[in-house]
């Protein structure tokens, strides 16, 4: 298969959806020809064998440095801020692999960080037929860690986004679906130099969002509650099988 063709991606149908799922797939067709090299030959169905195959892009062998993000946020009724720093060890993780996120929180404010919420969003950009772009949450996990006023916390929290937790989500992008065989969340689309993105049909990307849920103190506690958010990009792919 030429390398510049798109990878297999299918959008997960809803429970009531009928017909073929939207996506990119490949089929190999073989038949018994009556004559040599005639592409226009009329072939009877009974003389044909078809095989649906899945085209997957494997992760590059070189893994890049992990992303890092930080934010310093001030609040009403507090003269000092909350500082949040989040980082990952590498820029690429395999499907089903645990993703550790290192957090450093310095709470100089007079408010309490009540809990930490981590979400992973999948963005699917359909360039096949229109500029149709939408985002689905594939993981949302809350952690009960608290940071009192003037406190600090350094902790690594681990998440694993999986298709098994998202079986009902209509329109989620998957790595192609071979009949009823199991599949996984779609891999991140890696753009190759010189390949027009329109040729790739469906582009998939992921981002991780880390939220600190901060509750205000005093009488206005509930009203002045807010959160502190940073985002990290995530590449999710398959490892290259050993030869």
mmCIF file of C-alpha atoms in Angstrom:
data_model
loop_
_atom_site.group_PDB
_atom_site.id
_atom_site.type_symbol
_atom_site.label_atom_id
_atom_site.label_comp_id
_atom_site.label_asym_id
_atom_site.label_seq_id
_atom_site.Cartn_x
_atom_site.Cartn_y
_atom_site.Cartn_z
ATOM 1 C CA UNK A 1 0.000 0.000 0.000
ATOM 2 C CA UNK A 2 1.494 3.397 -0.889
ATOM 3 C CA UNK A 3 2.685 5.111 2.312
ATOM 4 C CA UNK A 4 0.977 8.426 1.553
ATOM 5 C CA UNK A 5 -2.513 6.918 1.688
ATOM 6 C CA UNK A 6 -4.562 7.600 4.825
ATOM 7 C CA UNK A 7 -4.711 5.189 7.748
ATOM 8 C CA UNK A 8 -7.869 3.203 8.492
ATOM 9 C CA UNK A 9 -10.202 5.198 10.714
ATOM 10 C CA UNK A 10 -13.859 4.579 11.400
ATOM 11 C CA UNK A 11 -16.310 6.656 13.399
ATOM 12 C CA UNK A 12 -18.090 4.583 16.032
ATOM 13 C CA UNK A 13 -21.769 4.252 15.098
ATOM 14 C CA UNK A 14 -24.490 4.908 17.654
ATOM 15 C CA UNK A 15 -26.769 2.084 18.863
ATOM 16 C CA UNK A 16 -29.498 3.014 16.341
ATOM 17 C CA UNK A 17 -27.282 3.844 13.362
ATOM 18 C CA UNK A 18 -27.886 1.729 10.271
ATOM 19 C CA UNK A 19 -25.643 1.226 7.253
ATOM 20 C CA UNK A 20 -21.922 1.653 6.850
ATOM 21 C CA UNK A 21 -19.958 3.733 9.355
ATOM 22 C CA UNK A 22 -18.220 6.883 8.139
ATOM 23 C CA UNK A 23 -14.493 6.355 7.789
ATOM 24 C CA UNK A 24 -11.559 5.285 5.649
ATOM 25 C CA UNK A 25 -11.084 1.583 4.944
ATOM 26 C CA UNK A 26 -9.253 -0.658 2.483
ATOM 27 C CA UNK A 27 -10.268 -3.804 0.677
ATOM 28 C CA UNK A 28 -8.156 -6.230 -1.326
ATOM 29 C CA UNK A 29 -10.137 -7.910 -4.100
ATOM 30 C CA UNK A 30 -8.905 -10.930 -6.050
ATOM 31 C CA UNK A 31 -10.701 -12.618 -8.901
ATOM 32 C CA UNK A 32 -10.213 -15.240 -11.546
ATOM 33 C CA UNK A 33 -9.618 -13.335 -14.753
ATOM 34 C CA UNK A 34 -10.592 -14.644 -18.157
ATOM 35 C CA UNK A 35 -8.005 -12.487 -19.892
ATOM 36 C CA UNK A 36 -4.723 -10.843 -19.009
ATOM 37 C CA UNK A 37 -4.418 -7.229 -17.787
ATOM 38 C CA UNK A 38 -7.934 -6.073 -18.602
ATOM 39 C CA UNK A 39 -9.131 -3.759 -15.800
ATOM 40 C CA UNK A 40 -12.561 -3.381 -17.448
ATOM 41 C CA UNK A 41 -13.370 -7.085 -17.450
ATOM 42 C CA UNK A 42 -16.832 -7.884 -16.086
ATOM 43 C CA UNK A 43 -16.277 -10.138 -13.083
ATOM 44 C CA UNK A 44 -18.960 -12.286 -11.521
ATOM 45 C CA UNK A 45 -19.354 -11.979 -7.780
ATOM 46 C CA UNK A 46 -18.972 -15.743 -7.271
ATOM 47 C CA UNK A 47 -15.520 -15.585 -8.876
ATOM 48 C CA UNK A 48 -14.322 -12.923 -6.408
ATOM 49 C CA UNK A 49 -12.709 -13.029 -2.962
ATOM 50 C CA UNK A 50 -12.555 -9.888 -0.831
ATOM 51 C CA UNK A 51 -10.489 -9.144 2.229
ATOM 52 C CA UNK A 52 -10.893 -6.029 4.359
ATOM 53 C CA UNK A 53 -7.560 -4.896 5.764
ATOM 54 C CA UNK A 54 -6.600 -2.256 8.265
ATOM 55 C CA UNK A 55 -3.787 0.217 7.550
ATOM 56 C CA UNK A 56 -2.073 1.448 10.717
ATOM 57 C CA UNK A 57 0.776 3.900 11.207
ATOM 58 C CA UNK A 58 3.269 2.760 13.828
ATOM 59 C CA UNK A 59 4.935 5.053 16.318
ATOM 60 C CA UNK A 60 8.314 6.466 15.294
ATOM 61 C CA UNK A 61 11.263 4.779 16.995
ATOM 62 C CA UNK A 62 12.537 8.091 18.388
ATOM 63 C CA UNK A 63 10.412 9.464 21.227
ATOM 64 C CA UNK A 64 10.549 13.215 21.826
ATOM 65 C CA UNK A 65 10.740 15.160 25.079
ATOM 66 C CA UNK A 66 7.516 15.323 27.048
ATOM 67 C CA UNK A 67 5.361 18.463 26.991
ATOM 68 C CA UNK A 68 5.195 20.845 29.922
ATOM 69 C CA UNK A 69 2.719 23.583 30.833
ATOM 70 C CA UNK A 70 2.245 25.915 33.751
ATOM 71 C CA UNK A 71 -0.135 28.628 34.917
ATOM 72 C CA UNK A 72 -0.221 31.129 37.734
ATOM 73 C CA UNK A 73 -3.771 32.186 38.589
ATOM 74 C CA UNK A 74 -4.999 34.825 41.012
ATOM 75 C CA UNK A 75 -8.472 34.927 42.535
ATOM 76 C CA UNK A 76 -10.943 37.468 43.816
ATOM 77 C CA UNK A 77 -10.530 38.144 47.542
ATOM 78 C CA UNK A 78 -7.006 36.714 47.579
ATOM 79 C CA UNK A 79 -3.831 38.709 47.061
ATOM 80 C CA UNK A 80 -1.665 35.710 46.159
ATOM 81 C CA UNK A 81 -2.034 33.108 43.348
ATOM 82 C CA UNK A 82 -2.166 29.333 42.840
ATOM 83 C CA UNK A 83 0.670 28.001 40.691
ATOM 84 C CA UNK A 84 0.223 24.750 38.727
ATOM 85 C CA UNK A 85 2.875 22.999 36.645
ATOM 86 C CA UNK A 86 2.169 19.766 34.715
ATOM 87 C CA UNK A 87 4.611 17.688 32.673
ATOM 88 C CA UNK A 88 5.020 14.300 30.986
ATOM 89 C CA UNK A 89 8.192 12.238 30.494
ATOM 90 C CA UNK A 90 7.704 11.721 26.746
ATOM 91 C CA UNK A 91 5.512 12.994 23.934
ATOM 92 C CA UNK A 92 4.120 9.629 22.812
ATOM 93 C CA UNK A 93 2.332 6.770 24.586
ATOM 94 C CA UNK A 94 1.007 3.443 23.302
ATOM 95 C CA UNK A 95 -2.633 2.355 23.397
ATOM 96 C CA UNK A 96 -3.360 0.827 26.813
ATOM 97 C CA UNK A 97 -0.166 2.195 28.376
ATOM 98 C CA UNK A 98 -0.502 4.125 31.647
ATOM 99 C CA UNK A 99 0.304 7.831 31.208
ATOM 100 C CA UNK A 100 1.949 9.360 34.303
ATOM 101 C CA UNK A 101 1.444 13.132 34.681
ATOM 102 C CA UNK A 102 3.749 14.924 37.084
ATOM 103 C CA UNK A 103 2.098 17.793 38.947
ATOM 104 C CA UNK A 104 3.599 20.560 41.066
ATOM 105 C CA UNK A 105 1.087 22.723 42.919
ATOM 106 C CA UNK A 106 1.976 25.725 45.026
ATOM 107 C CA UNK A 107 -1.077 27.259 46.678
ATOM 108 C CA UNK A 108 -0.102 30.705 47.950
ATOM 109 C CA UNK A 109 -3.730 31.856 48.044
ATOM 110 C CA UNK A 110 -6.122 31.756 50.985
ATOM 111 C CA UNK A 111 -8.321 29.201 49.206
ATOM 112 C CA UNK A 112 -8.293 25.390 49.177
ATOM 113 C CA UNK A 113 -7.642 23.171 46.170
ATOM 114 C CA UNK A 114 -10.473 20.668 46.740
ATOM 115 C CA UNK A 115 -9.623 18.081 44.075
ATOM 116 C CA UNK A 116 -7.850 17.488 40.773
ATOM 117 C CA UNK A 117 -9.682 16.555 37.583
ATOM 118 C CA UNK A 118 -7.938 15.148 34.484
ATOM 119 C CA UNK A 119 -9.717 14.810 31.135
ATOM 120 C CA UNK A 120 -8.492 13.510 27.777
ATOM 121 C CA UNK A 121 -10.219 14.887 24.663
ATOM 122 C CA UNK A 122 -10.099 13.374 21.183
ATOM 123 C CA UNK A 123 -10.502 15.879 18.337
ATOM 124 C CA UNK A 124 -11.539 14.480 14.965
ATOM 125 C CA UNK A 125 -11.078 16.718 11.936
ATOM 126 C CA UNK A 126 -12.898 15.291 8.916
ATOM 127 C CA UNK A 127 -11.235 16.772 5.847
ATOM 128 C CA UNK A 128 -12.772 14.145 3.534
ATOM 129 C CA UNK A 129 -15.838 16.074 2.483
ATOM 130 C CA UNK A 130 -16.068 19.197 4.658
ATOM 131 C CA UNK A 131 -14.285 21.073 7.382
ATOM 132 C CA UNK A 132 -16.110 19.144 10.079
ATOM 133 C CA UNK A 133 -14.303 19.169 13.421
ATOM 134 C CA UNK A 134 -15.539 17.937 16.753
ATOM 135 C CA UNK A 135 -14.227 16.918 20.136
ATOM 136 C CA UNK A 136 -15.213 13.987 22.368
ATOM 137 C CA UNK A 137 -14.039 13.334 25.918
ATOM 138 C CA UNK A 138 -12.527 9.824 26.162
ATOM 139 C CA UNK A 139 -11.446 10.008 29.817
ATOM 140 C CA UNK A 140 -12.556 12.070 32.809
ATOM 141 C CA UNK A 141 -11.059 11.156 36.163
ATOM 142 C CA UNK A 142 -11.169 12.925 39.519
ATOM 143 C CA UNK A 143 -8.499 12.622 42.209
ATOM 144 C CA UNK A 144 -9.214 13.518 45.832
ATOM 145 C CA UNK A 145 -5.877 15.256 46.515
ATOM 146 C CA UNK A 146 -6.312 18.564 48.391
ATOM 147 C CA UNK A 147 -3.918 21.467 48.884
ATOM 148 C CA UNK A 148 -4.709 23.776 51.772
ATOM 149 C CA UNK A 149 -4.004 27.533 51.725
ATOM 150 C CA UNK A 150 -0.223 28.188 51.695
ATOM 151 C CA UNK A 151 0.388 24.465 51.000
ATOM 152 C CA UNK A 152 2.288 22.663 48.237
ATOM 153 C CA UNK A 153 1.921 19.285 46.539
ATOM 154 C CA UNK A 154 4.180 17.328 44.197
ATOM 155 C CA UNK A 155 2.533 14.191 42.870
ATOM 156 C CA UNK A 156 2.428 11.954 39.796
ATOM 157 C CA UNK A 157 -1.088 10.903 38.775
ATOM 158 C CA UNK A 158 -1.608 8.138 36.229
ATOM 159 C CA UNK A 159 -4.347 7.843 33.584
ATOM 160 C CA UNK A 160 -5.109 5.314 30.809
ATOM 161 C CA UNK A 161 -7.612 6.318 28.087
ATOM 162 C CA UNK A 162 -9.281 3.151 26.685
ATOM 163 C CA UNK A 163 -11.980 2.363 24.158
ATOM 164 C CA UNK A 164 -13.578 -0.103 26.625
ATOM 165 C CA UNK A 165 -14.745 2.904 28.673
ATOM 166 C CA UNK A 166 -16.243 4.582 25.587
ATOM 167 C CA UNK A 167 -18.134 1.816 23.774
ATOM 168 C CA UNK A 168 -21.384 3.828 23.573
ATOM 169 C CA UNK A 169 -19.942 7.105 22.273
ATOM 170 C CA UNK A 170 -21.294 7.820 18.812
ATOM 171 C CA UNK A 171 -18.826 9.426 16.419
ATOM 172 C CA UNK A 172 -15.694 8.518 18.351
ATOM 173 C CA UNK A 173 -12.772 7.855 15.966
ATOM 174 C CA UNK A 174 -11.377 4.284 16.079
ATOM 175 C CA UNK A 175 -8.412 2.617 14.356
ATOM 176 C CA UNK A 176 -10.623 1.063 11.701
ATOM 177 C CA UNK A 177 -13.091 -1.635 12.616
ATOM 178 C CA UNK A 178 -12.711 -5.131 11.168
ATOM 179 C CA UNK A 179 -16.203 -6.635 11.352
ATOM 180 C CA UNK A 180 -16.721 -7.354 15.044
ATOM 181 C CA UNK A 181 -13.080 -7.697 15.969
ATOM 182 C CA UNK A 182 -11.962 -5.490 18.777
ATOM 183 C CA UNK A 183 -10.211 -2.265 17.940
ATOM 184 C CA UNK A 184 -8.990 0.740 19.920
ATOM 185 C CA UNK A 185 -9.202 4.513 20.006
ATOM 186 C CA UNK A 186 -7.880 6.002 16.776
ATOM 187 C CA UNK A 187 -4.158 6.703 16.748
ATOM 188 C CA UNK A 188 -2.860 10.257 16.485
ATOM 189 C CA UNK A 189 -2.486 11.264 12.835
ATOM 190 C CA UNK A 190 1.159 11.930 12.058
ATOM 191 C CA UNK A 191 1.521 14.383 9.190
ATOM 192 C CA UNK A 192 4.299 13.474 6.773
ATOM 193 C CA UNK A 193 6.143 16.135 4.849
ATOM 194 C CA UNK A 194 4.843 16.618 1.344
ATOM 195 C CA UNK A 195 1.505 14.873 1.972
ATOM 196 C CA UNK A 196 -1.558 17.101 1.670
ATOM 197 C CA UNK A 197 -3.703 16.729 4.765
ATOM 198 C CA UNK A 198 -6.834 16.463 2.576
ATOM 199 C CA UNK A 199 -5.465 13.153 1.279
ATOM 200 C CA UNK A 200 -5.507 11.755 4.836
ATOM 201 C CA UNK A 201 -9.309 11.991 5.072
ATOM 202 C CA UNK A 202 -9.670 12.082 8.846
ATOM 203 C CA UNK A 203 -7.166 13.727 11.214
ATOM 204 C CA UNK A 204 -7.128 12.666 14.881
ATOM 205 C CA UNK A 205 -5.442 14.435 17.800
ATOM 206 C CA UNK A 206 -5.580 14.306 21.613
ATOM 207 C CA UNK A 207 -5.065 16.693 24.487
ATOM 208 C CA UNK A 208 -4.946 16.241 28.252
ATOM 209 C CA UNK A 209 -6.577 18.869 30.457
ATOM 210 C CA UNK A 210 -5.655 19.197 34.151
ATOM 211 C CA UNK A 211 -8.097 21.143 36.351
ATOM 212 C CA UNK A 212 -7.594 22.153 39.965
ATOM 213 C CA UNK A 213 -10.999 22.708 41.581
ATOM 214 C CA UNK A 214 -10.462 25.628 43.926
ATOM 215 C CA UNK A 215 -13.047 26.559 46.550
ATOM 216 C CA UNK A 216 -13.143 30.004 48.115
ATOM 217 C CA UNK A 217 -13.120 30.521 51.869
ATOM 218 C CA UNK A 218 -15.342 32.803 53.923
ATOM 219 C CA UNK A 219 -18.951 33.821 53.283
ATOM 220 C CA UNK A 220 -18.585 33.976 49.508
ATOM 221 C CA UNK A 221 -16.929 30.520 49.413
ATOM 222 C CA UNK A 222 -19.329 28.879 46.972
ATOM 223 C CA UNK A 223 -19.739 31.964 44.819
ATOM 224 C CA UNK A 224 -16.035 32.582 44.321
ATOM 225 C CA UNK A 225 -15.153 28.942 43.542
ATOM 226 C CA UNK A 226 -13.080 28.627 40.398
ATOM 227 C CA UNK A 227 -10.562 26.370 38.739
ATOM 228 C CA UNK A 228 -7.011 26.459 37.453
ATOM 229 C CA UNK A 229 -6.437 24.693 34.117
ATOM 230 C CA UNK A 230 -3.495 23.658 31.928
ATOM 231 C CA UNK A 231 -3.425 21.550 28.740
ATOM 232 C CA UNK A 232 -0.837 19.092 27.395
ATOM 233 C CA UNK A 233 -0.806 17.547 23.897
ATOM 234 C CA UNK A 234 -0.844 13.729 23.708
ATOM 235 C CA UNK A 235 0.250 11.378 20.911
ATOM 236 C CA UNK A 236 -1.367 7.940 21.167
ATOM 237 C CA UNK A 237 -0.111 5.196 18.799
ATOM 238 C CA UNK A 238 0.855 1.533 18.322
ATOM 239 C CA UNK A 239 4.430 0.370 18.897
ATOM 240 C CA UNK A 240 6.186 -0.996 15.825
ATOM 241 C CA UNK A 241 6.123 -4.808 16.061
ATOM 242 C CA UNK A 242 9.450 -6.557 16.293
ATOM 243 C CA UNK A 243 10.642 -7.932 12.977
#
